[in-house]
Amino acid sequence: MPHYMFQARYTSDAMKAMMANPHDREAPARALIEAAGGKLLSMYFMMGQEDIVAIVEAPDDETVGAVSMIIGASGAFSSGATTKLMTTAQAVTVMEKAKAGAAAYTPPN
């Protein structure tokens, strides 16, 4: 199954709610992803531009799109991004295809 990385930044209201009532956010994320047919592989809070990152396994882009839409509609995040991931074996296949097709491309000059 394909893997995806979801990164997001909580709204200040969501941060205030978590401070007032500290609790594990992984459980609700896992429930949502599993209800959609996916699997939450890992989830981390992080320091930096974004507040959380989750690695998800899902059957297809549409499943992840639906989960992203539900999360976005919740109002808990001010921004978010989903990135489809490739295994290193898939990356080698991409490299091989790029090598095979490179002769057909003429760059701007």
GROMACS .gro file of C-alpha atoms in nm:
model
  109
    1MET     CA    1   0.000   0.000   0.000
    2PRO     CA    2   0.120   0.354  -0.067
    3HIS     CA    3   0.261   0.566   0.215
    4TYR     CA    4   0.194   0.932   0.282
    5MET     CA    5   0.337   1.199   0.512
    6PHE     CA    6   0.092   1.447   0.664
    7GLN     CA    7   0.230   1.762   0.828
    8ALA     CA    8   0.018   2.031   0.991
    9ARG     CA    9   0.012   2.332   1.218
   10TYR     CA   10  -0.252   2.356   1.490
   11THR     CA   11  -0.461   2.671   1.532
   12SER     CA   12  -0.413   2.872   1.849
   13ASP     CA   13  -0.759   2.757   1.964
   14ALA     CA   14  -0.656   2.392   1.924
   15MET     CA   15  -0.334   2.458   2.118
   16LYS     CA   16  -0.533   2.625   2.398
   17ALA     CA   17  -0.770   2.326   2.410
   18MET     CA   18  -0.478   2.082   2.435
   19MET     CA   19  -0.319   2.290   2.712
   20ALA     CA   20  -0.647   2.302   2.905
   21ASN     CA   21  -0.703   1.928   2.858
   22PRO     CA   22  -0.377   1.746   2.779
   23HIS     CA   23  -0.443   1.420   2.598
   24ASP     CA   24  -0.296   1.188   2.337
   25ARG     CA   25  -0.390   1.306   1.985
   26GLU     CA   26  -0.269   0.984   1.825
   27ALA     CA   27  -0.579   0.786   1.927
   28PRO     CA   28  -0.830   1.007   1.741
   29ALA     CA   29  -0.599   1.029   1.438
   30ARG     CA   30  -0.563   0.650   1.432
   31ALA     CA   31  -0.942   0.601   1.461
   32LEU     CA   32  -1.008   0.833   1.167
   33ILE     CA   33  -0.742   0.679   0.943
   34GLU     CA   34  -0.849   0.322   1.023
   35ALA     CA   35  -1.217   0.407   0.964
   36ALA     CA   36  -1.116   0.526   0.615
   37GLY     CA   37  -0.928   0.201   0.544
   38GLY     CA   38  -0.574   0.316   0.619
   39LYS     CA   39  -0.319   0.262   0.891
   40LEU     CA   40  -0.136   0.519   1.104
   41LEU     CA   41   0.226   0.400   1.110
   42SER     CA   42   0.366   0.679   1.327
   43MET     CA   43   0.279   1.025   1.455
   44TYR     CA   44   0.504   1.283   1.615
   45PHE     CA   45   0.471   1.628   1.759
   46MET     CA   46   0.761   1.839   1.636
   47MET     CA   47   0.936   2.169   1.684
   48GLY     CA   48   0.969   2.388   1.379
   49GLN     CA   49   0.737   2.524   1.115
   50GLU     CA   50   0.478   2.249   1.165
   51ASP     CA   51   0.340   2.099   1.487
   52ILE     CA   52   0.276   1.738   1.386
   53VAL     CA   53   0.385   1.481   1.132
   54ALA     CA   54   0.214   1.150   1.064
   55ILE     CA   55   0.317   0.865   0.838
   56VAL     CA   56   0.012   0.686   0.697
   57GLU     CA   57  -0.041   0.377   0.485
   58ALA     CA   58  -0.355   0.393   0.272
   59PRO     CA   59  -0.499   0.207  -0.026
   60ASP     CA   60  -0.510   0.511  -0.257
   61ASP     CA   61  -0.489   0.888  -0.300
   62GLU     CA   62  -0.865   0.926  -0.270
   63THR     CA   63  -0.866   0.773   0.080
   64VAL     CA   64  -0.593   1.010   0.196
   65GLY     CA   65  -0.771   1.300   0.027
   66ALA     CA   66  -1.090   1.221   0.218
   67VAL     CA   67  -0.903   1.200   0.550
   68SER     CA   68  -0.728   1.530   0.474
   69MET     CA   69  -1.063   1.691   0.395
   70ILE     CA   70  -1.213   1.570   0.725
   71ILE     CA   71  -0.914   1.699   0.919
   72GLY     CA   72  -0.917   2.030   0.733
   73ALA     CA   73  -1.289   2.078   0.793
   74SER     CA   74  -1.238   2.026   1.168
   75GLY     CA   75  -1.085   2.371   1.206
   76ALA     CA   76  -0.808   2.232   1.431
   77PHE     CA   77  -0.530   2.318   1.186
   78SER     CA   78  -0.425   2.645   1.027
   79SER     CA   79  -0.229   2.467   0.754
   80GLY     CA   80  -0.140   2.120   0.640
   81ALA     CA   81   0.021   1.927   0.359
   82THR     CA   82   0.013   1.568   0.242
   83THR     CA   83   0.310   1.419   0.056
   84LYS     CA   84   0.301   1.084  -0.119
   85LEU     CA   85   0.613   0.883  -0.033
   86MET     CA   86   0.814   0.632  -0.238
   87THR     CA   87   1.022   0.343  -0.118
   88THR     CA   88   1.387   0.337  -0.221
   89ALA     CA   89   1.302   0.053  -0.462
   90GLN     CA   90   1.038   0.275  -0.624
   91ALA     CA   91   1.294   0.556  -0.646
   92VAL     CA   92   1.532   0.324  -0.833
   93THR     CA   93   1.251   0.247  -1.080
   94VAL     CA   94   1.198   0.622  -1.127
   95MET     CA   95   1.571   0.667  -1.187
   96GLU     CA   96   1.570   0.387  -1.446
   97LYS     CA   97   1.271   0.538  -1.626
   98ALA     CA   98   1.436   0.881  -1.619
   99LYS     CA   99   1.756   0.733  -1.763
  100ALA     CA  100   1.561   0.562  -2.041
  101GLY     CA  101   1.361   0.874  -2.128
  102ALA     CA  102   1.632   1.139  -2.091
  103ALA     CA  103   1.741   1.122  -2.456
  104ALA     CA  104   1.393   1.231  -2.569
  105TYR     CA  105   1.411   1.564  -2.383
  106THR     CA  106   1.575   1.881  -2.509
  107PRO     CA  107   1.624   2.141  -2.234
  108PRO     CA  108   1.571   2.513  -2.302
  109ASN     CA  109   1.871   2.682  -2.457
   0.00000   0.00000   0.00000
